CSV table of C-alpha atoms in Angstrom, one decimal:
chain,number,residue,atom,x,y,z
A,16,MET,CA,-1.3,4.1,-24.4
A,17,GLU,CA,-1.2,1.7,-21.5
A,18,GLN,CA,-1.7,3.3,-18.1
A,19,THR,CA,-0.4,1.6,-15.1
A,20,VAL,CA,-1.6,2.2,-11.5
A,21,LEU,CA,0.0,1.0,-8.3
A,22,VAL,CA,-2.5,0.3,-5.5
A,23,THR,CA,-1.0,-0.4,-2.1
A,24,GLY,CA,-2.8,-2.5,0.4
A,25,SER,CA,-4.9,-4.1,-2.4
A,26,SER,CA,-5.3,-7.6,-1.2
A,27,ARG,CA,-8.5,-6.9,0.7
A,28,GLY,CA,-11.0,-4.2,1.8
A,29,ILE,CA,-11.1,-0.8,0.2
A,30,GLY,CA,-7.8,-1.5,-1.7
A,31,LYS,CA,-9.2,-4.6,-3.3
A,32,ALA,CA,-12.4,-2.8,-4.4
A,33,ILE,CA,-10.2,0.0,-5.9
A,34,ALA,CA,-8.0,-2.5,-7.7
A,35,LEU,CA,-11.0,-4.4,-9.2
A,36,MET,CA,-12.7,-1.2,-10.4
A,37,LEU,CA,-9.6,0.3,-11.9
A,38,ALA,CA,-8.8,-3.0,-13.7
A,39,LYS,CA,-12.4,-3.1,-15.1
A,40,SER,CA,-11.8,0.5,-16.3
A,41,GLY,CA,-8.8,-0.7,-18.4
A,42,TYR,CA,-5.8,0.2,-16.2
A,43,THR,CA,-3.0,-2.2,-15.7
A,44,VAL,CA,-3.1,-2.6,-12.0
A,45,VAL,CA,0.0,-3.3,-9.9
A,46,LEU,CA,-1.3,-5.0,-6.8
A,47,HIS,CA,0.6,-4.8,-3.5
A,48,CYS,CA,0.5,-6.8,-0.3
A,49,ARG,CA,2.7,-7.1,2.8
A,50,SER,CA,1.8,-10.5,4.0
A,51,ASN,CA,-1.6,-11.6,2.5
A,52,ARG,CA,0.0,-13.1,-0.7
A,53,ASP,CA,-2.7,-15.7,-1.0
A,54,ASP,CA,-5.5,-13.1,-1.1
A,55,ALA,CA,-3.5,-11.0,-3.5
A,56,THR,CA,-2.8,-13.9,-5.8
A,57,SER,CA,-6.5,-14.8,-5.8
A,58,LEU,CA,-7.3,-11.2,-6.7
A,59,MET,CA,-4.8,-11.4,-9.6
A,60,SER,CA,-6.8,-14.4,-10.9
A,61,ASP,CA,-10.1,-12.6,-10.6
A,62,ILE,CA,-8.8,-9.7,-12.6
A,63,ALA,CA,-7.2,-11.9,-15.2
A,64,GLN,CA,-10.5,-13.8,-15.6
A,65,GLN,CA,-12.2,-10.5,-16.4
A,66,GLY,CA,-9.6,-9.7,-19.0
A,67,GLY,CA,-7.6,-7.3,-17.0
A,68,LYS,CA,-3.8,-6.9,-16.7
A,69,THR,CA,-2.1,-7.1,-13.4
A,70,ARG,CA,1.0,-8.0,-11.5
A,71,LEU,CA,1.9,-8.2,-7.8
A,72,LEU,CA,4.5,-6.6,-5.6
A,73,GLN,CA,5.2,-7.6,-2.0
A,74,PHE,CA,6.8,-5.3,0.5
A,75,ASP,CA,6.3,-3.6,3.8
A,76,VAL,CA,5.3,0.1,3.3
A,77,SER,CA,6.9,1.0,6.6
A,78,ASP,CA,10.3,-0.4,5.5
A,79,ARG,CA,11.9,2.4,3.4
A,80,ALA,CA,14.8,0.4,2.0
A,81,GLN,CA,12.5,-2.5,1.0
A,82,CYS,CA,10.0,-0.1,-0.6
A,83,ARG,CA,12.7,1.6,-2.7
A,84,HIS,CA,14.3,-1.7,-3.8
A,85,VAL,CA,11.0,-3.4,-4.9
A,86,ILE,CA,9.5,-0.3,-6.5
A,87,GLU,CA,12.6,0.8,-8.4
A,88,LYS,CA,13.0,-2.8,-9.7
A,89,ASP,CA,9.4,-2.7,-11.0
A,90,LEU,CA,9.9,0.7,-12.6
A,91,SER,CA,13.1,-0.5,-14.3
A,92,ASP,CA,11.4,-3.6,-15.6
A,93,HIS,CA,8.1,-2.0,-16.7
A,94,GLY,CA,8.4,1.8,-16.8
A,95,ALA,CA,6.9,4.6,-14.9
A,96,TYR,CA,3.4,4.6,-13.4
A,97,TYR,CA,0.5,6.8,-14.6
A,98,GLY,CA,-1.1,6.6,-11.2
A,99,VAL,CA,-0.6,5.6,-7.6
A,100,VAL,CA,-3.2,4.9,-4.9
A,101,CYS,CA,-1.7,5.0,-1.4
A,102,ASN,CA,-4.1,2.9,0.5
A,103,ALA,CA,-2.1,0.5,2.8
A,104,GLY,CA,-2.7,1.2,6.4
A,105,ILE,CA,-3.3,-0.3,9.9
A,106,ILE,CA,-5.2,0.5,13.1
A,107,ARG,CA,-3.9,0.0,16.6
A,108,ASP,CA,-6.7,1.7,18.6
A,109,ASN,CA,-6.3,2.4,22.3
A,110,ALA,CA,-7.1,5.2,24.8
A,111,PHE,CA,-4.2,7.5,24.7
A,112,PRO,CA,-3.1,7.0,28.4
A,113,ALA,CA,-3.0,3.2,27.7
A,114,MET,CA,-1.5,3.4,24.2
A,115,THR,CA,1.9,1.8,24.0
A,116,GLY,CA,4.9,3.3,22.2
A,117,GLU,CA,4.7,0.3,19.8
A,118,GLU,CA,1.1,1.0,19.0
A,119,TRP,CA,1.9,4.6,18.3
A,120,ASP,CA,5.0,3.9,16.2
A,121,ASN,CA,3.5,1.1,14.2
A,122,VAL,CA,0.6,3.3,13.0
A,123,ILE,CA,2.8,6.3,12.3
A,124,HIS,CA,5.4,4.2,10.4
A,125,THR,CA,2.8,2.3,8.3
A,126,ASN,CA,0.2,5.0,7.7
A,127,LEU,CA,2.3,8.2,7.5
A,128,ASP,CA,6.0,7.3,6.8
A,129,SER,CA,4.7,5.2,3.9
A,130,PHE,CA,3.8,8.4,2.0
A,131,TYR,CA,7.5,9.1,1.6
A,132,ASN,CA,8.6,5.5,1.4
A,133,VAL,CA,6.2,4.6,-1.5
A,134,LEU,CA,6.0,7.9,-3.4
A,135,ASN,CA,9.6,9.2,-3.3
A,136,PRO,CA,11.0,6.5,-5.7
A,137,ILE,CA,8.0,7.0,-8.0
A,138,ILE,CA,7.6,10.8,-8.4
A,139,MET,CA,10.6,11.6,-10.7
A,140,PRO,CA,9.9,8.7,-13.1
A,141,MET,CA,6.3,10.0,-13.3
A,142,VAL,CA,7.6,13.5,-14.0
A,143,ARG,CA,9.9,12.3,-16.7
A,144,ARG,CA,6.9,10.7,-18.5
A,145,ARG,CA,6.0,14.3,-19.5
A,146,SER,CA,2.4,13.2,-19.4
A,147,PRO,CA,-0.5,13.7,-16.9
A,148,GLY,CA,-0.5,11.5,-13.8
A,149,ARG,CA,-2.6,10.8,-10.8
A,150,ILE,CA,-1.7,10.3,-7.1
A,151,ILE,CA,-4.5,9.5,-4.7
A,152,THR,CA,-4.0,9.0,-1.0
A,153,LEU,CA,-6.5,7.4,1.4
A,154,ALA,CA,-7.0,9.6,4.4
A,155,SER,CA,-9.9,9.2,6.9
A,156,VAL,CA,-12.6,11.1,8.6
A,157,SER,CA,-10.4,10.6,11.7
A,158,GLY,CA,-7.8,12.8,10.1
A,159,LEU,CA,-10.3,15.6,9.7
A,160,MET,CA,-12.1,15.5,13.0
A,161,GLY,CA,-10.3,13.1,15.3
A,162,ASN,CA,-11.7,10.0,16.9
A,163,ARG,CA,-11.6,8.7,20.4
A,164,GLY,CA,-9.0,5.9,20.8
A,165,GLN,CA,-7.3,6.9,17.6
A,166,THR,CA,-4.8,9.6,18.4
A,167,ASN,CA,-2.2,7.6,16.5
A,168,TYR,CA,-4.4,6.9,13.5
A,169,SER,CA,-5.8,10.5,13.5
A,170,ALA,CA,-2.4,12.0,13.6
A,171,ALA,CA,-1.1,9.8,10.7
A,172,LYS,CA,-4.1,10.6,8.5
A,173,ALA,CA,-4.0,14.3,9.2
A,174,GLY,CA,-0.4,14.1,8.2
A,175,ILE,CA,-1.3,12.4,5.0
A,176,ILE,CA,-3.7,15.2,4.2
A,177,ALA,CA,-1.1,17.9,4.8
A,178,ALA,CA,1.6,16.0,2.9
A,179,SER,CA,-0.8,15.5,-0.1
A,180,LYS,CA,-1.7,19.1,-0.3
A,181,SER,CA,2.0,20.1,-0.2
A,182,LEU,CA,2.9,17.6,-2.9
A,183,ALA,CA,0.0,18.8,-5.0
A,184,LEU,CA,1.5,22.2,-5.1
A,185,GLU,CA,4.8,20.8,-6.3
A,186,LEU,CA,3.3,18.7,-9.1
A,187,ALA,CA,0.4,20.8,-10.4
A,188,LYS,CA,2.4,22.4,-13.2
A,189,ARG,CA,3.5,18.9,-14.3
A,190,GLU,CA,-0.2,17.9,-14.8
A,191,ILE,CA,0.1,15.4,-12.0
A,192,THR,CA,-2.8,15.7,-9.6
A,193,VAL,CA,-2.7,14.8,-5.9
A,194,ASN,CA,-5.9,14.3,-4.0
A,195,CYS,CA,-7.0,12.7,-0.8
A,196,VAL,CA,-10.1,10.5,-0.3
A,197,ALA,CA,-11.3,10.5,3.3
A,198,PRO,CA,-13.6,7.5,4.0
A,199,GLY,CA,-15.8,7.4,7.0
A,200,PHE,CA,-17.2,4.2,8.5
A,201,ILE,CA,-16.8,1.7,5.7
A,202,GLU,CA,-17.7,-2.0,5.9
A,203,THR,CA,-14.4,-3.8,5.7
A,204,ASP,CA,-12.5,-6.4,7.8
A,205,MET,CA,-10.7,-3.4,9.4
A,206,THR,CA,-14.0,-2.1,10.9
A,207,GLU,CA,-15.7,-5.4,11.7
A,208,LYS,CA,-14.8,-5.2,15.4
A,209,ALA,CA,-15.8,-1.5,15.7
A,210,PRO,CA,-18.8,-0.5,17.8
A,211,VAL,CA,-21.4,-0.4,15.0
A,212,LYS,CA,-24.3,1.2,16.9
A,213,GLU,CA,-22.1,4.0,18.2
A,214,ALA,CA,-20.6,4.6,14.8
A,215,LEU,CA,-24.0,4.7,13.0
A,216,ALA,CA,-25.3,7.2,15.5
A,217,LEU,CA,-22.8,9.7,14.2
A,218,ILE,CA,-23.7,9.2,10.5
A,219,PRO,CA,-26.6,11.3,9.2
A,220,ALA,CA,-27.1,8.6,6.4
A,221,ARG,CA,-27.6,6.1,9.2
A,222,ARG,CA,-25.6,3.3,7.4
A,223,ALA,CA,-22.1,2.2,6.9
A,224,GLY,CA,-20.5,2.9,3.5
A,225,LYS,CA,-19.4,0.2,1.0
A,226,ALA,CA,-15.9,-0.3,-0.3
A,227,HIS,CA,-17.2,0.1,-3.9
A,228,GLU,CA,-18.5,3.6,-3.0
A,229,VAL,CA,-15.0,4.7,-2.1
A,230,ALA,CA,-13.6,2.9,-5.2
A,231,SER,CA,-16.0,4.8,-7.5
A,232,LEU,CA,-14.6,8.1,-6.3
A,233,VAL,CA,-11.0,6.9,-6.8
A,234,LYS,CA,-11.9,5.7,-10.3
A,235,TYR,CA,-13.1,9.2,-11.2
A,236,LEU,CA,-10.1,11.0,-9.7
A,237,MET,CA,-7.9,8.7,-11.7
A,238,SER,CA,-9.6,9.6,-14.9
A,239,ALA,CA,-8.8,12.3,-17.5
A,240,GLU,CA,-12.0,14.0,-16.6
A,241,ALA,CA,-10.5,14.9,-13.2
A,242,ALA,CA,-7.5,16.7,-14.6
A,243,TYR,CA,-8.5,20.1,-13.0
A,244,ILE,CA,-9.1,18.6,-9.5
A,245,THR,CA,-6.0,18.6,-7.3
A,246,ARG,CA,-5.0,19.4,-3.7
A,247,GLN,CA,-8.5,18.4,-2.5
A,248,VAL,CA,-9.8,16.2,0.3
A,249,ILE,CA,-13.0,14.5,-0.7
A,250,SER,CA,-15.0,12.7,2.0
A,251,VAL,CA,-17.0,9.5,1.5
A,252,ASN,CA,-18.7,9.4,4.9
A,253,GLY,CA,-22.5,9.7,4.8
A,254,GLY,CA,-22.5,13.3,6.0
A,255,MET,CA,-20.3,12.9,9.1
A,256,CYS,CA,-18.4,16.1,8.5
């Protein structure tokens, strides 16, 4: 039976690595972008060349009405998803006294409100499938231990962890698992401006992680073999915490 997985924020970085790995594993991958349509279209071509099945949705995860409209249309056209990877997110780092209201709101709306905006239209169709399902949210080491200059990001990711644990309780008897993956310092365009020396000093492994290392964990959690793993937060951080 065809298994379809939506991966938000999949035009680049960790999301792209996840989408590629899931497509190689035989899932039909629903790609998502907010504004990087060219990158997303290029990824669609890459997946198609490898024999994978994919399609693309474009919406802003912080826009509740837009999320619902686009997702419900896709569900109506193609049926319920087997899995969802909530990966889309932004950073707007600043010391808290200097942080603007806009910087706070943008991160909370995109990184935390998106949990509701994306998943709420999806859950009941998943339940009605009467088959196992998978929900994987991308948290962060910042949501577990905090990080200087990231009060907004840390708050949002901590909220994602709590929301995921709560949702896992609601869906466990339906055989739908909900887990968090919490990356540490991963080499992506989002971290390219970060103070590398300072970051590496905090990592026992003394190196940054790779996007495919996060994707490998997501691939496992998406599989049938991970059916008894739910309500967990699994870190990919080189031993940071």
